[in-house]
mmCIF file of C-alpha atoms in Angstrom:
data_model
loop_
_atom_site.group_PDB
_atom_site.id
_atom_site.type_symbol
_atom_site.label_atom_id
_atom_site.label_comp_id
_atom_site.label_asym_id
_atom_site.label_seq_id
_atom_site.Cartn_x
_atom_site.Cartn_y
_atom_site.Cartn_z
ATOM 1 C CA MET Y 1 87.902 125.319 110.077
ATOM 2 C CA SER Y 2 86.885 124.929 113.995
ATOM 3 C CA PHE Y 3 88.329 121.465 113.721
ATOM 4 C CA THR Y 4 91.285 122.669 112.633
ATOM 5 C CA ILE Y 5 91.841 125.373 115.238
ATOM 6 C CA LYS Y 6 90.915 122.895 118.004
ATOM 7 C CA ARG Y 7 93.582 120.443 116.661
ATOM 8 C CA ILE Y 8 96.230 123.238 116.738
ATOM 9 C CA ILE Y 9 94.932 124.406 120.544
ATOM 10 C CA ARG Y 10 95.386 120.736 121.330
ATOM 11 C CA ASN Y 11 98.907 120.286 120.071
ATOM 12 C CA TYR Y 12 99.942 123.481 120.785
ATOM 13 C CA ASP Y 13 103.280 122.292 122.286
ATOM 14 C CA LEU Y 14 104.339 120.875 118.854
ATOM 15 C CA TYR Y 15 103.207 123.840 116.992
ATOM 16 C CA LEU Y 16 105.582 125.975 119.328
ATOM 17 C CA LEU Y 17 108.299 123.732 118.218
ATOM 18 C CA LEU Y 18 107.640 124.421 114.612
ATOM 19 C CA LEU Y 19 107.468 128.310 115.491
ATOM 20 C CA PRO Y 20 111.316 128.739 115.113
ATOM 21 C CA THR Y 21 111.770 126.914 112.001
ATOM 22 C CA LEU Y 22 108.677 128.577 110.299
ATOM 23 C CA ALA Y 23 109.998 131.975 111.519
ATOM 24 C CA TYR Y 24 113.480 131.277 109.952
ATOM 25 C CA PHE Y 25 112.145 130.509 106.580
ATOM 26 C CA ILE Y 26 109.822 133.328 106.572
ATOM 27 C CA ILE Y 27 112.778 136.007 107.520
ATOM 28 C CA PHE Y 28 115.484 134.524 105.514
ATOM 29 C CA HIS Y 29 113.914 132.989 102.317
ATOM 30 C CA TYR Y 30 110.432 134.523 101.951
ATOM 31 C CA VAL Y 31 111.051 138.191 102.940
ATOM 32 C CA PRO Y 32 114.163 138.412 100.549
ATOM 33 C CA MET Y 33 111.754 137.483 97.823
ATOM 34 C CA TYR Y 34 110.604 141.245 97.789
ATOM 35 C CA GLY Y 35 114.123 142.280 96.275
ATOM 36 C CA VAL Y 36 113.370 140.198 93.008
ATOM 37 C CA GLN Y 37 111.788 142.980 91.601
ATOM 38 C CA ILE Y 38 115.146 144.756 90.931
ATOM 39 C CA ALA Y 39 115.306 142.219 88.053
ATOM 40 C CA PHE Y 40 112.632 144.433 86.302
ATOM 41 C CA LYS Y 41 114.478 147.563 87.355
ATOM 42 C CA ASN Y 42 117.342 149.763 86.703
ATOM 43 C CA PHE Y 43 118.274 149.525 90.232
ATOM 44 C CA ASN Y 44 119.848 152.488 91.843
ATOM 45 C CA PRO Y 45 121.443 151.832 95.301
ATOM 46 C CA ILE Y 46 120.665 155.418 96.319
ATOM 47 C CA LYS Y 47 117.075 155.645 94.918
ATOM 48 C CA GLY Y 48 116.308 152.233 96.604
ATOM 49 C CA ILE Y 49 114.332 149.286 95.389
ATOM 50 C CA MET Y 50 110.988 151.472 95.204
ATOM 51 C CA GLY Y 51 112.554 154.339 93.619
ATOM 52 C CA SER Y 52 114.362 152.691 91.177
ATOM 53 C CA PRO Y 53 112.415 153.112 87.219
ATOM 54 C CA TRP Y 54 111.121 149.932 85.758
ATOM 55 C CA VAL Y 55 112.443 148.409 82.883
ATOM 56 C CA GLY Y 56 110.552 145.474 82.206
ATOM 57 C CA PHE Y 57 112.327 142.505 80.637
ATOM 58 C CA ASP Y 58 115.159 144.678 79.364
ATOM 59 C CA ASN Y 59 117.608 142.801 81.679
ATOM 60 C CA PHE Y 60 116.330 139.256 80.635
ATOM 61 C CA GLU Y 61 116.634 140.206 76.886
ATOM 62 C CA ARG Y 62 120.273 141.574 77.554
ATOM 63 C CA PHE Y 63 121.149 138.102 78.758
ATOM 64 C CA PHE Y 64 119.679 136.291 76.075
ATOM 65 C CA GLN Y 65 121.328 138.510 73.802
ATOM 66 C CA SER Y 66 124.849 138.262 75.280
ATOM 67 C CA TYR Y 67 127.544 136.587 73.438
ATOM 68 C CA GLN Y 68 128.464 134.720 76.614
ATOM 69 C CA LEU Y 69 125.169 132.855 76.945
ATOM 70 C CA GLY Y 70 125.721 129.803 74.854
ATOM 71 C CA THR Y 71 129.087 129.358 76.670
ATOM 72 C CA ILE Y 72 127.375 129.776 80.233
ATOM 73 C CA ILE Y 73 124.423 127.524 79.588
ATOM 74 C CA ARG Y 74 126.485 124.960 77.838
ATOM 75 C CA ASN Y 75 128.950 124.660 80.825
ATOM 76 C CA THR Y 76 126.228 124.939 83.370
ATOM 77 C CA LEU Y 77 124.414 121.849 81.963
ATOM 78 C CA GLY Y 78 127.524 120.219 81.037
ATOM 79 C CA ILE Y 79 128.735 120.039 84.668
ATOM 80 C CA SER Y 80 125.099 119.287 85.858
ATOM 81 C CA ILE Y 81 124.635 116.574 83.383
ATOM 82 C CA PHE Y 82 127.933 114.983 84.018
ATOM 83 C CA GLU Y 83 127.391 114.965 87.832
ATOM 84 C CA LEU Y 84 123.966 113.395 87.385
ATOM 85 C CA LEU Y 85 125.132 110.507 85.389
ATOM 86 C CA VAL Y 86 128.284 109.940 87.196
ATOM 87 C CA ALA Y 87 128.113 111.523 90.718
ATOM 88 C CA PHE Y 88 124.413 110.789 91.421
ATOM 89 C CA PRO Y 89 124.762 106.857 91.184
ATOM 90 C CA ALA Y 90 128.198 106.671 93.003
ATOM 91 C CA PRO Y 91 126.798 106.881 96.765
ATOM 92 C CA ILE Y 92 124.206 104.324 95.951
ATOM 93 C CA LEU Y 93 126.858 101.799 94.373
ATOM 94 C CA LEU Y 94 128.772 102.211 97.314
ATOM 95 C CA ALA Y 95 125.885 101.819 99.904
ATOM 96 C CA LEU Y 96 124.968 98.580 98.067
ATOM 97 C CA MET Y 97 128.670 97.579 98.651
ATOM 98 C CA ILE Y 98 128.868 98.445 102.087
ATOM 99 C CA ASN Y 99 125.571 96.668 102.559
ATOM 100 C CA GLN Y 100 127.101 93.308 101.623
ATOM 101 C CA LEU Y 101 130.235 93.232 103.913
ATOM 102 C CA THR Y 102 129.751 90.928 106.738
ATOM 103 C CA ASN Y 103 132.720 91.964 108.849
ATOM 104 C CA GLU Y 104 131.241 94.928 110.975
ATOM 105 C CA ARG Y 105 134.625 96.293 112.051
ATOM 106 C CA PHE Y 106 135.832 96.623 108.548
ATOM 107 C CA LYS Y 107 132.382 97.914 107.359
ATOM 108 C CA ARG Y 108 132.707 100.812 110.027
ATOM 109 C CA LEU Y 109 136.194 101.462 108.853
ATOM 110 C CA VAL Y 110 135.044 101.898 105.379
ATOM 111 C CA GLN Y 111 132.075 104.214 106.199
ATOM 112 C CA THR Y 112 134.463 106.396 108.345
ATOM 113 C CA VAL Y 113 137.216 106.309 105.449
ATOM 114 C CA THR Y 114 134.743 107.574 103.026
ATOM 115 C CA TYR Y 115 132.603 109.957 105.215
ATOM 116 C CA ALA Y 116 135.743 112.022 106.440
ATOM 117 C CA PRO Y 117 136.540 113.831 103.135
ATOM 118 C CA HIS Y 118 132.760 115.496 103.408
ATOM 119 C CA PHE Y 119 133.975 117.662 106.473
ATOM 120 C CA ILE Y 120 136.926 118.935 104.539
ATOM 121 C CA SER Y 121 136.305 122.687 103.417
ATOM 122 C CA THR Y 122 135.907 123.083 99.680
ATOM 123 C CA VAL Y 123 138.975 125.607 99.846
ATOM 124 C CA VAL Y 124 141.158 122.680 101.225
ATOM 125 C CA VAL Y 125 139.758 120.077 98.845
ATOM 126 C CA VAL Y 126 140.552 122.664 95.945
ATOM 127 C CA GLY Y 127 144.013 122.963 97.473
ATOM 128 C CA ILE Y 128 144.483 119.343 97.508
ATOM 129 C CA VAL Y 129 143.312 118.914 93.903
ATOM 130 C CA TYR Y 130 145.891 121.663 92.548
ATOM 131 C CA LEU Y 131 148.739 119.843 94.650
ATOM 132 C CA LEU Y 132 147.731 116.174 93.284
ATOM 133 C CA LEU Y 133 147.304 117.395 89.922
ATOM 134 C CA SER Y 134 150.613 119.643 89.760
ATOM 135 C CA PRO Y 135 152.280 119.258 86.261
ATOM 136 C CA LYS Y 136 155.748 119.133 88.300
ATOM 137 C CA THR Y 137 155.267 117.764 91.491
ATOM 138 C CA GLY Y 138 151.857 116.158 91.569
ATOM 139 C CA ALA Y 139 151.302 112.371 92.375
ATOM 140 C CA VAL Y 140 149.047 111.890 89.523
ATOM 141 C CA ASN Y 141 151.588 113.289 86.927
ATOM 142 C CA SER Y 142 154.424 111.359 88.709
ATOM 143 C CA LEU Y 143 152.314 108.487 88.203
ATOM 144 C CA LEU Y 144 152.012 109.041 84.666
ATOM 145 C CA GLY Y 145 155.685 109.574 84.179
ATOM 146 C CA VAL Y 146 156.358 106.092 85.272
ATOM 147 C CA PHE Y 147 154.399 104.900 82.066
ATOM 148 C CA ASN Y 148 156.390 107.742 79.825
ATOM 149 C CA ILE Y 149 153.261 109.656 79.758
ATOM 150 C CA GLU Y 150 153.884 113.494 79.347
ATOM 151 C CA PRO Y 151 152.559 115.650 82.370
ATOM 152 C CA ILE Y 152 149.326 117.245 81.920
ATOM 153 C CA PHE Y 153 148.419 120.345 82.994
ATOM 154 C CA PHE Y 154 144.944 119.317 84.370
ATOM 155 C CA MET Y 155 143.971 122.717 85.916
ATOM 156 C CA GLY Y 156 144.955 124.701 83.042
ATOM 157 C CA SER Y 157 143.206 122.905 80.747
ATOM 158 C CA ALA Y 158 139.556 123.513 79.570
ATOM 159 C CA ASP Y 159 139.052 119.980 78.480
ATOM 160 C CA TRP Y 160 139.816 118.409 81.739
ATOM 161 C CA PHE Y 161 137.904 120.990 83.845
ATOM 162 C CA LYS Y 162 134.524 119.150 83.991
ATOM 163 C CA THR Y 163 136.329 115.760 84.968
ATOM 164 C CA VAL Y 164 138.344 117.142 87.793
ATOM 165 C CA PHE Y 165 135.427 119.123 89.169
ATOM 166 C CA VAL Y 166 133.125 116.056 88.979
ATOM 167 C CA PHE Y 167 135.279 113.351 90.234
ATOM 168 C CA SER Y 168 137.141 115.502 93.117
ATOM 169 C CA GLY Y 169 132.958 116.097 94.182
ATOM 170 C CA ILE Y 170 132.479 112.082 94.267
ATOM 171 C CA TRP Y 171 135.854 111.689 96.601
ATOM 172 C CA GLN Y 172 134.463 114.522 98.867
ATOM 173 C CA ASN Y 173 130.838 113.662 99.050
ATOM 174 C CA ILE Y 174 130.123 109.931 98.178
ATOM 175 C CA GLY Y 175 130.364 108.757 101.670
ATOM 176 C CA TRP Y 176 128.247 111.164 102.981
ATOM 177 C CA GLY Y 177 125.772 110.489 100.443
ATOM 178 C CA THR Y 178 125.589 106.785 101.123
ATOM 179 C CA ILE Y 179 123.985 107.651 104.623
ATOM 180 C CA ILE Y 180 120.340 108.135 103.330
ATOM 181 C CA TYR Y 181 120.687 104.929 101.218
ATOM 182 C CA LEU Y 182 122.343 102.597 104.084
ATOM 183 C CA ALA Y 183 119.341 103.812 106.090
ATOM 184 C CA ALA Y 184 116.907 102.685 103.588
ATOM 185 C CA LEU Y 185 118.595 99.431 103.345
ATOM 186 C CA THR Y 186 118.209 98.721 106.883
ATOM 187 C CA SER Y 187 114.251 98.473 106.220
ATOM 188 C CA VAL Y 188 114.851 95.263 104.291
ATOM 189 C CA ASN Y 189 113.782 92.292 106.050
ATOM 190 C CA PRO Y 190 116.554 89.664 106.618
ATOM 191 C CA GLU Y 191 113.921 87.070 105.790
ATOM 192 C CA TYR Y 192 114.044 87.873 102.423
ATOM 193 C CA HIS Y 193 117.677 87.499 101.786
ATOM 194 C CA GLU Y 194 117.375 84.067 103.999
ATOM 195 C CA ALA Y 195 114.815 82.922 101.758
ATOM 196 C CA ALA Y 196 116.791 84.017 98.418
ATOM 197 C CA VAL Y 197 119.814 82.345 99.684
ATOM 198 C CA VAL Y 198 117.595 78.922 100.424
ATOM 199 C CA ASP Y 199 116.717 79.354 96.688
ATOM 200 C CA GLY Y 200 120.000 79.512 95.518
ATOM 201 C CA ALA Y 201 120.291 83.185 94.699
ATOM 202 C CA THR Y 202 123.770 84.709 94.336
ATOM 203 C CA LYS Y 203 124.841 87.972 96.231
ATOM 204 C CA LEU Y 204 124.286 89.838 93.077
ATOM 205 C CA GLN Y 205 120.914 88.420 92.447
ATOM 206 C CA ARG Y 206 119.788 89.425 95.792
ATOM 207 C CA VAL Y 207 121.084 93.040 95.267
ATOM 208 C CA PHE Y 208 119.178 93.263 92.122
ATOM 209 C CA HIS Y 209 115.944 91.489 93.171
ATOM 210 C CA ILE Y 210 115.862 92.825 96.888
ATOM 211 C CA ASP Y 211 117.875 95.725 97.670
ATOM 212 C CA ILE Y 212 117.590 97.970 94.666
ATOM 213 C CA PRO Y 213 113.439 97.713 94.841
ATOM 214 C CA ALA Y 214 113.687 98.359 98.631
ATOM 215 C CA ILE Y 215 115.800 101.698 98.004
ATOM 216 C CA LEU Y 216 114.086 102.740 94.592
ATOM 217 C CA PRO Y 217 111.566 105.268 96.264
ATOM 218 C CA THR Y 218 114.547 106.978 98.133
ATOM 219 C CA VAL Y 219 116.628 107.073 94.805
ATOM 220 C CA ILE Y 220 113.544 108.658 92.884
ATOM 221 C CA ILE Y 221 113.220 111.255 95.639
ATOM 222 C CA MET Y 222 116.741 112.064 95.441
ATOM 223 C CA LEU Y 223 116.723 112.187 91.828
ATOM 224 C CA ILE Y 224 113.885 114.587 91.958
ATOM 225 C CA MET Y 225 115.498 116.990 94.404
ATOM 226 C CA ASN Y 226 118.598 116.711 92.311
ATOM 227 C CA MET Y 227 116.639 117.981 89.183
ATOM 228 C CA GLY Y 228 115.590 120.897 91.307
ATOM 229 C CA HIS Y 229 119.085 122.367 91.301
ATOM 230 C CA MET Y 230 120.108 121.322 87.837
ATOM 231 C CA MET Y 231 121.044 124.493 86.945
ATOM 232 C CA SER Y 232 122.841 125.361 90.058
ATOM 233 C CA VAL Y 233 126.261 124.040 90.099
ATOM 234 C CA GLY Y 234 128.084 124.912 93.182
ATOM 235 C CA PHE Y 235 129.766 128.553 93.125
ATOM 236 C CA GLU Y 236 132.510 128.313 95.566
ATOM 237 C CA LYS Y 237 134.232 125.179 94.220
ATOM 238 C CA VAL Y 238 133.790 126.323 90.438
ATOM 239 C CA TYR Y 239 135.171 129.634 91.413
ATOM 240 C CA LEU Y 240 138.084 128.422 93.264
ATOM 241 C CA MET Y 241 139.010 125.845 90.006
ATOM 242 C CA GLN Y 242 138.655 128.780 87.495
ATOM 243 C CA ASN Y 243 141.432 130.360 85.961
ATOM 244 C CA GLN Y 244 141.949 132.184 82.732
ATOM 245 C CA LEU Y 245 143.269 128.923 80.653
ATOM 246 C CA ASN Y 246 140.188 126.863 81.672
ATOM 247 C CA ILE Y 247 137.638 129.520 81.796
ATOM 248 C CA ASP Y 248 135.771 128.491 78.434
ATOM 249 C CA SER Y 249 134.677 125.196 80.504
ATOM 250 C CA SER Y 250 134.371 126.807 84.006
ATOM 251 C CA GLU Y 251 132.274 129.690 83.243
ATOM 252 C CA THR Y 252 128.715 128.832 84.705
ATOM 253 C CA ILE Y 253 125.716 130.903 85.786
ATOM 254 C CA GLN Y 254 126.854 131.341 89.319
ATOM 255 C CA THR Y 255 130.186 132.559 88.793
ATOM 256 C CA TYR Y 256 128.787 134.803 85.913
ATOM 257 C CA VAL Y 257 126.167 136.256 88.127
ATOM 258 C CA TYR Y 258 128.916 136.944 90.921
ATOM 259 C CA LYS Y 259 131.127 139.024 88.544
ATOM 260 C CA ALA Y 260 128.304 140.860 87.068
ATOM 261 C CA GLY Y 261 126.518 141.393 90.247
ATOM 262 C CA LEU Y 262 129.437 142.187 92.899
ATOM 263 C CA VAL Y 263 132.613 142.805 91.040
ATOM 264 C CA GLN Y 264 130.758 144.814 88.023
ATOM 265 C CA ALA Y 265 127.969 146.309 90.362
ATOM 266 C CA GLN Y 266 125.274 145.394 87.924
ATOM 267 C CA TYR Y 267 122.676 144.647 90.435
ATOM 268 C CA SER Y 268 119.652 144.282 88.255
ATOM 269 C CA TYR Y 269 121.296 142.419 85.459
ATOM 270 C CA SER Y 270 122.826 139.909 87.696
ATOM 271 C CA SER Y 271 119.226 139.495 89.639
ATOM 272 C CA ALA Y 272 117.652 138.915 86.240
ATOM 273 C CA ILE Y 273 120.028 136.087 85.467
ATOM 274 C CA GLY Y 274 119.620 134.489 88.856
ATOM 275 C CA LEU Y 275 115.680 134.463 88.777
ATOM 276 C CA PHE Y 276 115.822 132.907 85.496
ATOM 277 C CA ASN Y 277 118.129 130.118 86.936
ATOM 278 C CA THR Y 278 115.633 129.829 89.444
ATOM 279 C CA VAL Y 279 112.643 129.571 87.073
ATOM 280 C CA ILE Y 280 114.173 126.996 84.930
ATOM 281 C CA ASN Y 281 115.022 124.885 88.242
ATOM 282 C CA PHE Y 282 111.280 125.410 89.485
ATOM 283 C CA ILE Y 283 109.973 124.028 85.929
ATOM 284 C CA LEU Y 284 112.617 121.117 86.214
ATOM 285 C CA LEU Y 285 111.477 120.105 89.534
ATOM 286 C CA ILE Y 286 107.783 120.278 89.042
ATOM 287 C CA SER Y 287 108.349 118.197 85.739
ATOM 288 C CA VAL Y 288 110.341 115.430 87.222
ATOM 289 C CA ASN Y 289 108.078 115.341 90.140
ATOM 290 C CA GLN Y 290 105.133 114.842 87.577
ATOM 291 C CA ILE Y 291 106.627 112.116 85.512
ATOM 292 C CA ALA Y 292 107.300 110.142 88.753
ATOM 293 C CA LYS Y 293 103.854 110.568 89.640
ATOM 294 C CA SER Y 294 102.438 109.438 86.126
ATOM 295 C CA LEU Y 295 104.736 106.473 86.437
ATOM 296 C CA LYS Y 296 103.292 105.667 89.450
ATOM 297 C CA GLN Y 297 106.521 105.994 91.358
ATOM 298 C CA THR Y 298 107.227 107.735 94.685
ATOM 299 C CA SER Y 299 107.013 111.489 94.276
ATOM 300 C CA LEU Y 300 107.654 114.758 96.511
ATOM 301 C CA TRP Y 301 103.823 115.662 96.491
#
């Protein structure tokens, strides 16, 4: 203990730099956890958290018995798994392709063009999606008309919601997601590629045997972190894209919590749903991390 105190005193300036970040997490992430108890109460704003009566697991039981439970869980998992299978590998593939470019000017152009959509707000992105997919004036349906295909009302179809959501997300975030993988690829010793070229290896063989193994630890870490919010599909974009025609595919846990908690003022019920969602995410994070450790791969801890 004395050694730890001496080390803190010796490096006090570094700990002072850490203090604002530590204070931020304590104030905005840990202190609000005090309010989680309303998930087990019948919360009354007038009586406050401490004055509201305990109801145990009644709010959780109500959610588990809800007729909407199956639809909500199915939609949330459906979008998350779709993103994991399609959106997660996309930045990896783009980073590998950009890394193979030899023309530095063109390489920077590709990076700039793919990064740019990330800085567009979600509201604007959804507006662009609506314009592009409009059944009357949208560019996509105009292109389909060239091939004598009837216009498709993408935003009013439950069958198309997940596809539109995931692929518009790829367009917006793929460039930003490549940053960390390109950074990992810079650590690859150029001598490995030079030796592989001398041995007659093709570009594809070098990608599979040099580049991919080099970024594999980073990929595993990113996968573990993605699993940590498997049940947390982004609220804002889903809600903006949601309408009564596609609600069978677009109602997720986050939108349901918003409607129950803020619109209908069912604070305890929505808190119980949110807590359930957080616990599932925590279990998934721990499980995937343990699997990675058991396979002797990189893990978070």
